[in-house]
XYZ file of N, CA and C in Angstrom:
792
model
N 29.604 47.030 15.902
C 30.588 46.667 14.896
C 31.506 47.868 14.633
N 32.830 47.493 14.575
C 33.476 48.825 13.640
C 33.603 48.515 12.561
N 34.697 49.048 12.197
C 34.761 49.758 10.220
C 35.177 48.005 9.889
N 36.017 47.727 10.663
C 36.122 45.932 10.307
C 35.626 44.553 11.101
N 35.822 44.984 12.379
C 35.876 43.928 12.977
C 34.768 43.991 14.319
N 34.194 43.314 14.985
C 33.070 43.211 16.061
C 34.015 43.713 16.992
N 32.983 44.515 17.935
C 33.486 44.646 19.152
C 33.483 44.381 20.091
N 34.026 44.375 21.670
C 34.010 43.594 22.483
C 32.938 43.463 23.319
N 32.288 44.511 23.022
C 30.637 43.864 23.915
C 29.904 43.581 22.582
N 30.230 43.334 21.834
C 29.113 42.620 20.616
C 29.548 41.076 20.852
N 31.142 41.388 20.444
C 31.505 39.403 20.720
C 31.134 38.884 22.122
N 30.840 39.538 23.201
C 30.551 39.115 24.403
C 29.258 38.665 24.826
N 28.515 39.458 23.664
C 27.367 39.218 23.708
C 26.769 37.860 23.012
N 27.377 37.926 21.843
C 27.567 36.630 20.874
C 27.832 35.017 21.736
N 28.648 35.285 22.333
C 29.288 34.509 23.055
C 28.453 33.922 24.290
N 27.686 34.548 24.834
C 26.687 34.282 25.803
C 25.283 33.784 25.219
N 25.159 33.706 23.791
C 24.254 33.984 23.473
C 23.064 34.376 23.820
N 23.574 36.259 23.695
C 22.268 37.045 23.587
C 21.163 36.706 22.422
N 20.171 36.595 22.798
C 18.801 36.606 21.858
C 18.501 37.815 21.305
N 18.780 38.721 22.374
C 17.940 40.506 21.695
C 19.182 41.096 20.281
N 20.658 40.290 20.563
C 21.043 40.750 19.171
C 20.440 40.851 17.920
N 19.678 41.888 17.268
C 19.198 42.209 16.032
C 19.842 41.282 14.822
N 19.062 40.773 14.367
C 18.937 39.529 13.294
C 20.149 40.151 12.498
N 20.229 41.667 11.969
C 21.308 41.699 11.108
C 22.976 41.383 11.803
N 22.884 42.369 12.557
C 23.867 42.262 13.669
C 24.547 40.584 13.893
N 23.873 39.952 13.986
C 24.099 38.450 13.950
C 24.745 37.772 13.233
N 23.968 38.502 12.111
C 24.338 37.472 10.783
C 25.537 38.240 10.209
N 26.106 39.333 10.584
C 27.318 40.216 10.350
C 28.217 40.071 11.133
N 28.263 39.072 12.493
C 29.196 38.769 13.142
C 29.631 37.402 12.482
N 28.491 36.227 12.988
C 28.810 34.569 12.298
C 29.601 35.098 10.877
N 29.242 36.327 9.892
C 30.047 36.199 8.012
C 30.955 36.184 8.879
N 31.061 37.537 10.020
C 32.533 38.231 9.917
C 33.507 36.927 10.549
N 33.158 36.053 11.127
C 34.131 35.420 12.286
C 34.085 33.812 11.050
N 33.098 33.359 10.294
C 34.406 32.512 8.967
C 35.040 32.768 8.427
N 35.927 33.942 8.636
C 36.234 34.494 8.023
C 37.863 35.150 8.126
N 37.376 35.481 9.582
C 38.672 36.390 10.410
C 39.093 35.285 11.753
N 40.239 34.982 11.162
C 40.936 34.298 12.278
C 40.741 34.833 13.327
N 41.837 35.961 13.325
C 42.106 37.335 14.420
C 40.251 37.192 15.452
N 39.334 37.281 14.882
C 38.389 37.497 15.727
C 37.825 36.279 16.589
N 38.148 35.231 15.596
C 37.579 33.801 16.339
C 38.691 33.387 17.353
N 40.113 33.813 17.141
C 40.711 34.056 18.233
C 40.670 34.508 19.661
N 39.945 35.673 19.195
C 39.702 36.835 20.500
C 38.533 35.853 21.398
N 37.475 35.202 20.834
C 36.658 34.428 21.459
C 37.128 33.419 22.421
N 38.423 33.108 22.157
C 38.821 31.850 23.061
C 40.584 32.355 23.142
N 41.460 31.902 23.833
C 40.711 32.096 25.603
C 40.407 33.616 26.043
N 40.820 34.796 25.787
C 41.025 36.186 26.246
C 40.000 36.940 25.319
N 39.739 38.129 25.764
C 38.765 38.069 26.624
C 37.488 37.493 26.902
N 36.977 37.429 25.813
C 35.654 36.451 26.045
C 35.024 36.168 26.908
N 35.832 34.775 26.968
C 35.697 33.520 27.463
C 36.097 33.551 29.029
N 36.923 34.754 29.087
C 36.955 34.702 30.690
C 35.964 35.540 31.169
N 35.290 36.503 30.461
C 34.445 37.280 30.628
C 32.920 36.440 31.155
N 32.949 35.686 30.354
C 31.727 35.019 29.566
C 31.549 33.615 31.436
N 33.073 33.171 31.456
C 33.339 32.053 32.498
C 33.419 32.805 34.318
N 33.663 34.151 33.973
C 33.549 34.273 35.584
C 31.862 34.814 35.929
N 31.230 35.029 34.963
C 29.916 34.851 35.499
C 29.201 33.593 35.511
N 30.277 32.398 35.074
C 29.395 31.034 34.798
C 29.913 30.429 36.162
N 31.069 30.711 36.660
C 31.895 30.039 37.959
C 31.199 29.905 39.479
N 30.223 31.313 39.602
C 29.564 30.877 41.007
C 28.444 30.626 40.539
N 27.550 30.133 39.408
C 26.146 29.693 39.090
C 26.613 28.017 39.149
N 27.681 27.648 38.815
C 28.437 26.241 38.717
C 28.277 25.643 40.383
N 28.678 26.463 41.263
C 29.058 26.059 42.400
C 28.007 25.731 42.810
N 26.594 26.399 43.116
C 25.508 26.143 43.461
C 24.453 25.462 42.247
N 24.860 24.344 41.363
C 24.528 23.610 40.479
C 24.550 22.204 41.188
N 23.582 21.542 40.884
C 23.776 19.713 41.585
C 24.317 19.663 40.537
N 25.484 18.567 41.226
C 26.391 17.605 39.847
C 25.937 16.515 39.424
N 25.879 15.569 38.829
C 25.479 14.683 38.195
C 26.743 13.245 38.769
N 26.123 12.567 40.031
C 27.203 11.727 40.203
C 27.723 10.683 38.721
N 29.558 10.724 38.481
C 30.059 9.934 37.979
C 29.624 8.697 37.494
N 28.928 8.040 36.666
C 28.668 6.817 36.091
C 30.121 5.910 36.649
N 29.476 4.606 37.446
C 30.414 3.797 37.869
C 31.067 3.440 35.940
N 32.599 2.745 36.151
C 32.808 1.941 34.587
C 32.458 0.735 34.317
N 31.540 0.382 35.108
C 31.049 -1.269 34.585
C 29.742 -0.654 34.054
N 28.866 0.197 34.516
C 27.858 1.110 33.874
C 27.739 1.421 32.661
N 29.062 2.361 32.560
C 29.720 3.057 31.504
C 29.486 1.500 30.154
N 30.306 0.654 30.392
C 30.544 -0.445 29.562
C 29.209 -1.094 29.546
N 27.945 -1.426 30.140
C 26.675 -1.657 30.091
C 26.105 -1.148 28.957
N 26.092 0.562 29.434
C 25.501 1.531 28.682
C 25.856 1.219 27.377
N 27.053 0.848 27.020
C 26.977 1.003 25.466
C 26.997 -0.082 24.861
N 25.969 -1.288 25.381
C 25.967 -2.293 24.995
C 24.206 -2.641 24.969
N 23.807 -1.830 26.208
C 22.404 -2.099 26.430
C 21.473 -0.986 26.690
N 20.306 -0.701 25.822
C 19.806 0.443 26.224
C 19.009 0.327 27.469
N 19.398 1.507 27.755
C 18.674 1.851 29.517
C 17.041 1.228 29.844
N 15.960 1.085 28.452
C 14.993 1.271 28.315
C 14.762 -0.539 28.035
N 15.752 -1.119 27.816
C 15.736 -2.728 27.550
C 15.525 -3.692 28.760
N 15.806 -3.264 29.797
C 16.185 -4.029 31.020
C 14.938 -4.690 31.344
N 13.719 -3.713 31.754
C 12.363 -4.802 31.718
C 11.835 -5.330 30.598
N 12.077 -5.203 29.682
C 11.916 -6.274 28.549
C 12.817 -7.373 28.337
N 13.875 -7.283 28.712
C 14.721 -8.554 28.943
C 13.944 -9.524 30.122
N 13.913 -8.871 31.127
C 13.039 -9.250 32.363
C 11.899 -10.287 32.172
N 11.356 -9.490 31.237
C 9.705 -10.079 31.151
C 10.238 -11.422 29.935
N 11.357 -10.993 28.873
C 11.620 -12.022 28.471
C 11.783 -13.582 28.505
N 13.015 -13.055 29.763
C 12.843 -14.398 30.528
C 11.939 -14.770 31.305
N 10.917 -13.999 32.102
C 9.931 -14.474 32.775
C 8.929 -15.459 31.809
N 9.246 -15.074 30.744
C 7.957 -15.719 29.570
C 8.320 -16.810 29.426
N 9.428 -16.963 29.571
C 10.607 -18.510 28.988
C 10.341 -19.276 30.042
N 10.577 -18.806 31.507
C 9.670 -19.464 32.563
C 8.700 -19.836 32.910
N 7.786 -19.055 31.937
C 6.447 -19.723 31.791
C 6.308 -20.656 31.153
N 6.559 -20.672 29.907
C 6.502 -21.733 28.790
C 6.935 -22.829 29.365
N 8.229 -22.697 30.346
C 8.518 -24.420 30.121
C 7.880 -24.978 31.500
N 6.993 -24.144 32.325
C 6.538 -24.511 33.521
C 4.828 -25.172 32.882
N 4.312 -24.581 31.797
C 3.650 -24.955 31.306
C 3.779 -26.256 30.531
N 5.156 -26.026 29.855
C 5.408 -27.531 29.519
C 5.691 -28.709 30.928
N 5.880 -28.395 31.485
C 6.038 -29.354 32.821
C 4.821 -29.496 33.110
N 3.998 -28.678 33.014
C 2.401 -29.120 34.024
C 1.447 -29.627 33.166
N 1.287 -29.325 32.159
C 0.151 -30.263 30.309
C 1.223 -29.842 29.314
N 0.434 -30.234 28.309
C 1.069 -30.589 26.691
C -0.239 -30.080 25.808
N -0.602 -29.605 25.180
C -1.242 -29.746 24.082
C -1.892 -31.439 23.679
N -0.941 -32.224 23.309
C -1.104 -34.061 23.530
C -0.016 -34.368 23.158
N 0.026 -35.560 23.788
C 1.485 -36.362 23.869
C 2.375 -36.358 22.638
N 3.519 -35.773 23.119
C 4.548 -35.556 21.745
C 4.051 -34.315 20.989
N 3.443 -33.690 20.797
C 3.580 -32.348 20.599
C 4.316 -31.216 20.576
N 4.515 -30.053 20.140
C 5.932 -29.701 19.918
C 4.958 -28.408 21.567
N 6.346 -28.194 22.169
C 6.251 -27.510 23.357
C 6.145 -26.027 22.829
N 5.265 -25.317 23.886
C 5.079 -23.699 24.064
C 6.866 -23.086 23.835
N 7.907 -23.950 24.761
C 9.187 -23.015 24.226
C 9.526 -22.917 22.866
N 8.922 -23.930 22.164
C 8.875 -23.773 20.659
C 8.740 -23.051 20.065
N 7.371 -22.904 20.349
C 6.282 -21.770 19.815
C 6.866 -20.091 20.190
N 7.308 -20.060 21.598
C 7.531 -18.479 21.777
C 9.266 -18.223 21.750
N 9.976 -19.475 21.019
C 11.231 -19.043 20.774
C 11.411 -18.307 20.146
N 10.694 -17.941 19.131
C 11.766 -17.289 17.393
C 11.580 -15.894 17.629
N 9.887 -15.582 18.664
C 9.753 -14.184 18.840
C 10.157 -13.686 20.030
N 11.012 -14.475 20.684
C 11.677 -14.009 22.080
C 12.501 -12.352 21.476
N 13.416 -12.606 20.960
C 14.581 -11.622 20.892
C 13.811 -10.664 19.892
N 13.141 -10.999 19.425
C 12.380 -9.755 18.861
C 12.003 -8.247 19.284
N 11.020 -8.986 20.601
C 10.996 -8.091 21.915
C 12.031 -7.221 22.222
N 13.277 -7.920 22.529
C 14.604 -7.204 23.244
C 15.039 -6.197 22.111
N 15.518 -6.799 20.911
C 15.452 -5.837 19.747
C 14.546 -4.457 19.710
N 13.352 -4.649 19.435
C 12.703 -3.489 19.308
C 12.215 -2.765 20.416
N 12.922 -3.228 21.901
C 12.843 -2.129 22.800
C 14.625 -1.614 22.816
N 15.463 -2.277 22.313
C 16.853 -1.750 22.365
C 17.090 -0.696 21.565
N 16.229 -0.750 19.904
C 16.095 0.322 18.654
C 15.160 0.720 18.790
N 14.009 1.271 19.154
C 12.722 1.727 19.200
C 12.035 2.738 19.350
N 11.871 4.034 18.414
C 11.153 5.282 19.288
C 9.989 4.835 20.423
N 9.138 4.026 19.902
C 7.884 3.840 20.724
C 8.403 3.380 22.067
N 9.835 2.122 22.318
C 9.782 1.774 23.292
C 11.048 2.790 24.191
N 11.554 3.158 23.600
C 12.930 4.283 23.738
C 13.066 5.321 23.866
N 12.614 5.705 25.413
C 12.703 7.632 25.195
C 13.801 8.497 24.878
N 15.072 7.596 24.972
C 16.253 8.180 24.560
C 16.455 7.848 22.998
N 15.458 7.186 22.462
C 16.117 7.313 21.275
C 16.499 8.228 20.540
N 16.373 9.499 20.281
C 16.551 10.658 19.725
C 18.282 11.036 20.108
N 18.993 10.777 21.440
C 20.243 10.422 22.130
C 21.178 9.959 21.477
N 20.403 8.357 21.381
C 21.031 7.203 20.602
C 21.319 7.743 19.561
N 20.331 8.158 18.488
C 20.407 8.081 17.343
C 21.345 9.060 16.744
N 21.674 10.428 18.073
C 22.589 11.663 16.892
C 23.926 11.332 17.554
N 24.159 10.442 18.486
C 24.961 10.545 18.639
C 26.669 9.592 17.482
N 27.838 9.748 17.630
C 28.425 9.372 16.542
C 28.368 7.740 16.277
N 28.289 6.941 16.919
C 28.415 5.529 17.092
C 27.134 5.071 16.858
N 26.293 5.661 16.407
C 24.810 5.178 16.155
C 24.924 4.909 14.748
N 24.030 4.134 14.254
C 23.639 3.161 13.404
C 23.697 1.857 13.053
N 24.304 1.204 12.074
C 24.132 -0.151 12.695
C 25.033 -0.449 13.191
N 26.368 0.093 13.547
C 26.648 -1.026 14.500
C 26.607 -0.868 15.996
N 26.498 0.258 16.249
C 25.235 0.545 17.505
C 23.807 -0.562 17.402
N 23.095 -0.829 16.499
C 22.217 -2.020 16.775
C 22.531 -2.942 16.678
N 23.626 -2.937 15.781
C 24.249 -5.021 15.858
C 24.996 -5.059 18.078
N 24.991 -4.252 18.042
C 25.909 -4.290 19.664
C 24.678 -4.798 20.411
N 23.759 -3.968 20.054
C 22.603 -3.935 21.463
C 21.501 -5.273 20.979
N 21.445 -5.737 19.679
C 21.439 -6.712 19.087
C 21.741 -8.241 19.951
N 23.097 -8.149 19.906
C 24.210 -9.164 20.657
C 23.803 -9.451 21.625
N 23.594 -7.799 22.905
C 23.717 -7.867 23.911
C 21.763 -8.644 24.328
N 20.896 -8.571 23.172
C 19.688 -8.829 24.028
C 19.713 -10.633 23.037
N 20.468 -10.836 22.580
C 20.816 -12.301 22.435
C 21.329 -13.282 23.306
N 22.472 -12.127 24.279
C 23.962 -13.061 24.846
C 22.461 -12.958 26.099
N 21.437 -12.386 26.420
C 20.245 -13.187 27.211
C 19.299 -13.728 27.404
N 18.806 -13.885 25.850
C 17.437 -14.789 25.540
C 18.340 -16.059 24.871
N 19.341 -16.099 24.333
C 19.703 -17.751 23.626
C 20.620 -18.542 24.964
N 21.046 -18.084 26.241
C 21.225 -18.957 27.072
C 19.803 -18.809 28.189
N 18.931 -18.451 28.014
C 17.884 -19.074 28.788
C 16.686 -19.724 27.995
N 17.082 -19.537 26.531
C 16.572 -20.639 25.826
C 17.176 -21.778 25.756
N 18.709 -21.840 25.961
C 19.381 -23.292 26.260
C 18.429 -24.214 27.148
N 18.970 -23.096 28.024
C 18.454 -23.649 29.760
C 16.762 -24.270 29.611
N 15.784 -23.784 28.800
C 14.649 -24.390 28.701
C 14.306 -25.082 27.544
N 15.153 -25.487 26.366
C 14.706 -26.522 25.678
C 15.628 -27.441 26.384
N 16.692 -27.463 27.057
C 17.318 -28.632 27.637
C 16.018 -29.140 28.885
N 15.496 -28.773 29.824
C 14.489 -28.850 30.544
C 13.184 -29.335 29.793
N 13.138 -29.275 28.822
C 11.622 -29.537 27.999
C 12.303 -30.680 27.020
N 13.300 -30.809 26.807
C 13.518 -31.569 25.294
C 13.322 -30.981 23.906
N 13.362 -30.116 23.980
C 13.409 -29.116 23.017
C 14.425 -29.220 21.830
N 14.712 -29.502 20.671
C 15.807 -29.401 20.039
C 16.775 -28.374 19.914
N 17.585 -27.731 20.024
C 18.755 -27.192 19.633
C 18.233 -26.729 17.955
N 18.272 -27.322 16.954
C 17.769 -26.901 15.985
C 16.552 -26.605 15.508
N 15.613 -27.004 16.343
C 14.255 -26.679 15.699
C 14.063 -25.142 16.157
N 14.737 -24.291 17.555
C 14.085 -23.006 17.790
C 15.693 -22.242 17.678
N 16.748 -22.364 17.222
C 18.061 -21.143 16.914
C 17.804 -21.007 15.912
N 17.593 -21.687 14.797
C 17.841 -20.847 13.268
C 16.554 -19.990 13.048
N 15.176 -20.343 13.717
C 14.240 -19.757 13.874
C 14.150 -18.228 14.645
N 14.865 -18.748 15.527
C 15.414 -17.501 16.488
C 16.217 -16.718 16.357
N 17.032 -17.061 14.967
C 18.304 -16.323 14.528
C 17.546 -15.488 13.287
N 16.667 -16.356 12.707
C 16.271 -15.484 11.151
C 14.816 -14.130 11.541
N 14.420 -14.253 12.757
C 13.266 -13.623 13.039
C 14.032 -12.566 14.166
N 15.164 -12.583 14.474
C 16.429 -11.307 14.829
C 16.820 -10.602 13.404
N 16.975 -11.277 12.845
C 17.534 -10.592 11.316
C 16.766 -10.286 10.426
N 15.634 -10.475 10.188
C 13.953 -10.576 9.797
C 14.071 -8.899 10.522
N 13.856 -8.701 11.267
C 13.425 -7.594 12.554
C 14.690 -6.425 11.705
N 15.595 -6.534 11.716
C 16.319 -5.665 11.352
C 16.328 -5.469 10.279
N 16.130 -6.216 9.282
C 16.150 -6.057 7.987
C 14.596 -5.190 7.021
N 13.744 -6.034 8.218
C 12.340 -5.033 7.901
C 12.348 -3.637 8.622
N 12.657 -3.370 9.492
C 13.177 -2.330 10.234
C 13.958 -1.076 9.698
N 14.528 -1.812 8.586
C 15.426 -0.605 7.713
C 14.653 -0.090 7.093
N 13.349 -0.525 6.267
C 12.428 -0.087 5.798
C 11.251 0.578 6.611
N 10.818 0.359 7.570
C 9.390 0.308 7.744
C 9.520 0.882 9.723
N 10.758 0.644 10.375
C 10.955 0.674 11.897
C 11.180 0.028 12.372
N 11.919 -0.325 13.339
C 12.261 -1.587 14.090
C 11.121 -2.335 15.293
N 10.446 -1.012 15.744
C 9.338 -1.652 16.617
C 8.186 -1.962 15.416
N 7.628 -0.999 14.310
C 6.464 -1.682 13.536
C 7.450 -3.363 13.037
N 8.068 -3.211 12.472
C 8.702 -4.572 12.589
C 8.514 -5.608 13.107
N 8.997 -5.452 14.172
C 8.579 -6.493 15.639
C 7.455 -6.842 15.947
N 6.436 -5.808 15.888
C 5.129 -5.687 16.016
C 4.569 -7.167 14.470
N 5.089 -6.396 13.337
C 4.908 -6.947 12.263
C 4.915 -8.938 12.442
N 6.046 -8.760 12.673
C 6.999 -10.480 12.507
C 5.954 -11.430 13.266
N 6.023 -10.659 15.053
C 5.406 -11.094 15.973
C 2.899 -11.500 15.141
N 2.959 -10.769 15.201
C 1.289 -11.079 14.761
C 1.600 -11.952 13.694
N 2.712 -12.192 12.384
C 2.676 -13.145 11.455
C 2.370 -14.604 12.169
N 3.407 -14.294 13.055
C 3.902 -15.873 13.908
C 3.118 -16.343 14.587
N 1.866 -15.146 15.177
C 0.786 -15.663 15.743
C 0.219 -16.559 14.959
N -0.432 -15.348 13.803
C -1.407 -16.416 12.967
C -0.838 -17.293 12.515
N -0.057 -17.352 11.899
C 0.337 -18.674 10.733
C 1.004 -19.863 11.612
N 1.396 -19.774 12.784
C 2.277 -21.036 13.500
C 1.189 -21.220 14.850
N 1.411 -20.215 15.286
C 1.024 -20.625 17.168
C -0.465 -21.132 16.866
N -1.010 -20.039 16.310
C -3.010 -20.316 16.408
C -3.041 -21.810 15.991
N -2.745 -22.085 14.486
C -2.704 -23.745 13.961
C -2.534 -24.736 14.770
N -1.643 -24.368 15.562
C -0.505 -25.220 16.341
C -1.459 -25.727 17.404
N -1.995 -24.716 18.407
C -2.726 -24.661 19.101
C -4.467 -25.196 18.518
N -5.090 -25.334 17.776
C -5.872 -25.295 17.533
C -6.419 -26.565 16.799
N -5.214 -27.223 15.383
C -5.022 -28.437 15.694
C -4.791 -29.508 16.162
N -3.733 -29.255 17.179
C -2.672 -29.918 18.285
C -1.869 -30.655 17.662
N -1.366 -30.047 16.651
C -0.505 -30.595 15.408
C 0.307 -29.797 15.836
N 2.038 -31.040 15.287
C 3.035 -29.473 15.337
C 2.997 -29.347 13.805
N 3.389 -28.229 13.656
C 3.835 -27.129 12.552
C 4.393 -27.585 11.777
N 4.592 -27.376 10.289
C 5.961 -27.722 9.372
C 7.098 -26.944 9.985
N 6.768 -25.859 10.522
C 7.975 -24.980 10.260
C 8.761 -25.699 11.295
N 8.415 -26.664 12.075
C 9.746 -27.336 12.755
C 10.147 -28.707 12.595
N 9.445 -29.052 11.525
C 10.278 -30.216 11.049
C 11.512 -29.791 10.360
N 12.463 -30.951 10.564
C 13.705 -31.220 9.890
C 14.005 -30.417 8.552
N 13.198 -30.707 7.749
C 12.865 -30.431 6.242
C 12.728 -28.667 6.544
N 12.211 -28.094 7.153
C 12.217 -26.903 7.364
C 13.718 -26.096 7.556
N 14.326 -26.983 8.343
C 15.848 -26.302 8.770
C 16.457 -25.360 7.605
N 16.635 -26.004 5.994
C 17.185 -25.108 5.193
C 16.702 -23.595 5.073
N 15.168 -23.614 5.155
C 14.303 -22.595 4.866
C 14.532 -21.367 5.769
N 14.848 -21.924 7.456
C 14.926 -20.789 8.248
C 16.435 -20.217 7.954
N 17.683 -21.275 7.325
C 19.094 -21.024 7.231
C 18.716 -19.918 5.656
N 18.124 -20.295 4.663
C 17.999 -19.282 4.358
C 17.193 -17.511 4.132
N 16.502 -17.714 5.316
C 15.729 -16.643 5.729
C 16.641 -15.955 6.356
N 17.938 -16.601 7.451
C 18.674 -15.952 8.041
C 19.319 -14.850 6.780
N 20.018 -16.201 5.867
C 20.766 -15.509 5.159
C 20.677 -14.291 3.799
N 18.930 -14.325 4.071
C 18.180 -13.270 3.082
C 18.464 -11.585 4.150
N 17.830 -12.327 5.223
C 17.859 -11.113 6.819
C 19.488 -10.491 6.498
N 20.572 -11.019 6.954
C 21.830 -10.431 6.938
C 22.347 -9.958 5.477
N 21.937 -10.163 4.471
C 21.619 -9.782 3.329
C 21.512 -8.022 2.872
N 19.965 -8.188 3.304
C 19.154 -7.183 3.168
C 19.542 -5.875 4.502
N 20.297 -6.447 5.427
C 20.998 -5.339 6.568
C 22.235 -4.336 6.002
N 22.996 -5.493 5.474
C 24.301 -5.461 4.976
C 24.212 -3.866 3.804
N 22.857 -4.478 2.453
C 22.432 -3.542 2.041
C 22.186 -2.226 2.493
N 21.316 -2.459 3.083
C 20.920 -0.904 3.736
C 21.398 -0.714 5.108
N 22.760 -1.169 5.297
C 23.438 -0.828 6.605
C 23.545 0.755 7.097
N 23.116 2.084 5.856
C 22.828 3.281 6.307
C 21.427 3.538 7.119
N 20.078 2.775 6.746
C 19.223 3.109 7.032
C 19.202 3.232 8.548
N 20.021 2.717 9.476
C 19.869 2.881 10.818
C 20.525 4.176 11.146
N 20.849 5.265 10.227
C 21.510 6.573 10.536
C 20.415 7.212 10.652
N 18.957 7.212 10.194
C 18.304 7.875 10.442
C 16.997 7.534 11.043
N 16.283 8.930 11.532
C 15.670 8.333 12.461
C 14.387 7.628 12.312
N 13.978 7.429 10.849
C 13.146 6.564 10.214
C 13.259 5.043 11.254
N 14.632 4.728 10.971
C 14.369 3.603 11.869
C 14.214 3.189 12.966
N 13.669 4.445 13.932
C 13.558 4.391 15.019
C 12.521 4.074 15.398
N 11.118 4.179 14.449
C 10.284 4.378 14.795
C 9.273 3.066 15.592
């Protein structure tokens, strides 16, 4: 240091970040440079930085590059997390099961079908591997980066919808399935997921929703060979307003997806 200002192998050093700079030394450059234009100047471009860049120029050359992300990638990426793709996968493979099962037995005649039963917790899955520490090794990525929170999950949200609600078309049309007995179900247990999620995580969530739906619908279902209330007619208002409790309770705590609480 001189009488005012750092000197040029101190800022050079700064600049590279040296470690062995002495803790005071450090903390007497960072005061001095909020401070002094003139010096945060000198850091960029002359001398520094060229100092600092012609020893970075031949370590660069003999560096592997990182090939270019095609732009249909690019536009993927920020719609679908990297870590979603076999859970979409297995998604639909499940949907293929169900209605191949409905093609081959029934529970008994007229009975409400398996696509029934594993509609509402389809997108659940896709959800809490799209937001998920447990299922998401990038989540930590996701989460600092600026476009994260919710509407970073309403996107990736969308995107694991725009592929479980047209191959749920495709198999309640194949089964006879209603149109209304498994979307509003399927819509309020997406918004269910996010809304408990703000509180508690998006995968314990999922985890959560999913074991409810076991016990209280599928096991009965299965076990009586009764269908369910929850898909009679009379039910429809109940799931329209579960949706509208779910988008509710998001809307509210539309910060909680800034942190990484809800990752978990």
């Amino acid at each position: 240091m001189t009488a005012h200002h750092p000197g040029e192998q101190l800022l050079l050093r700064y600049a590279r970040g040296d470690e062995n700079i002495p803790a005071d030394e450090l903390w007497a450059v960072e005061s001095h440079l909020e401070t002094c234009a003139a010096c945060r100047g000198r850091l960029a471009p002359e001398p520094v930085a060229d100092a600092v860049w012609l020893e970075l120029a031949p370590l660069l050359d003999h560096t592997p590059q990182m090939t270019p992300a095609r732009p249909w990638r690019r536009r993927l990426a920020a719609w679908v997390s990297p870590s979603a793709g076999p859970w979409l996968a297995m998604i639909l493979l499940v949907t293929f099961v169900a209605v191949l099962l409905d093609r081959i037995t029934s529970l008994t005649p007229g009975d409400v079908s398996l696509v029934l039963l594993v509609a509402p917790v389809l997108p659940v899955l896709g959800v809490a591997a799209s937001w998920g520490r447990a299922l998401d090794p990038a989540y930590e990525l996701a989460a600092a980066t600026p476009r994260a929170g919710l509407p970073l999950v309403l996107r990736r949200t969308a995107a694991v919808l725009a592929v479980v609600v047209p191959s749920l078309l495709a198999a309640g049309w194949s089964t006879g399935a209603s149109l209304a007995q498994w979307l509003l179900p399927c819509l309020a247990f997406t918004a269910g997921t996010l809304a408990l999620g703000g509180l508690v995580g998006v995968t314990r969530a999922a985890i959560t929703l999913i074991a409810v739906w076991a016990v209280a619908i599928v096991a009965p279902t299965v076990a009586l060979s009764r269908t369910s209330v929850a898909f009679a007619p009379a039910a429809i208002p109940v799931w329209a307003a579960a949706l509208a409790l779910g988008l509710l309770v998001i809307a509210l705590r539309r910060t909680a997806f800034t942190r990484l609480r809800a990752n978990r």
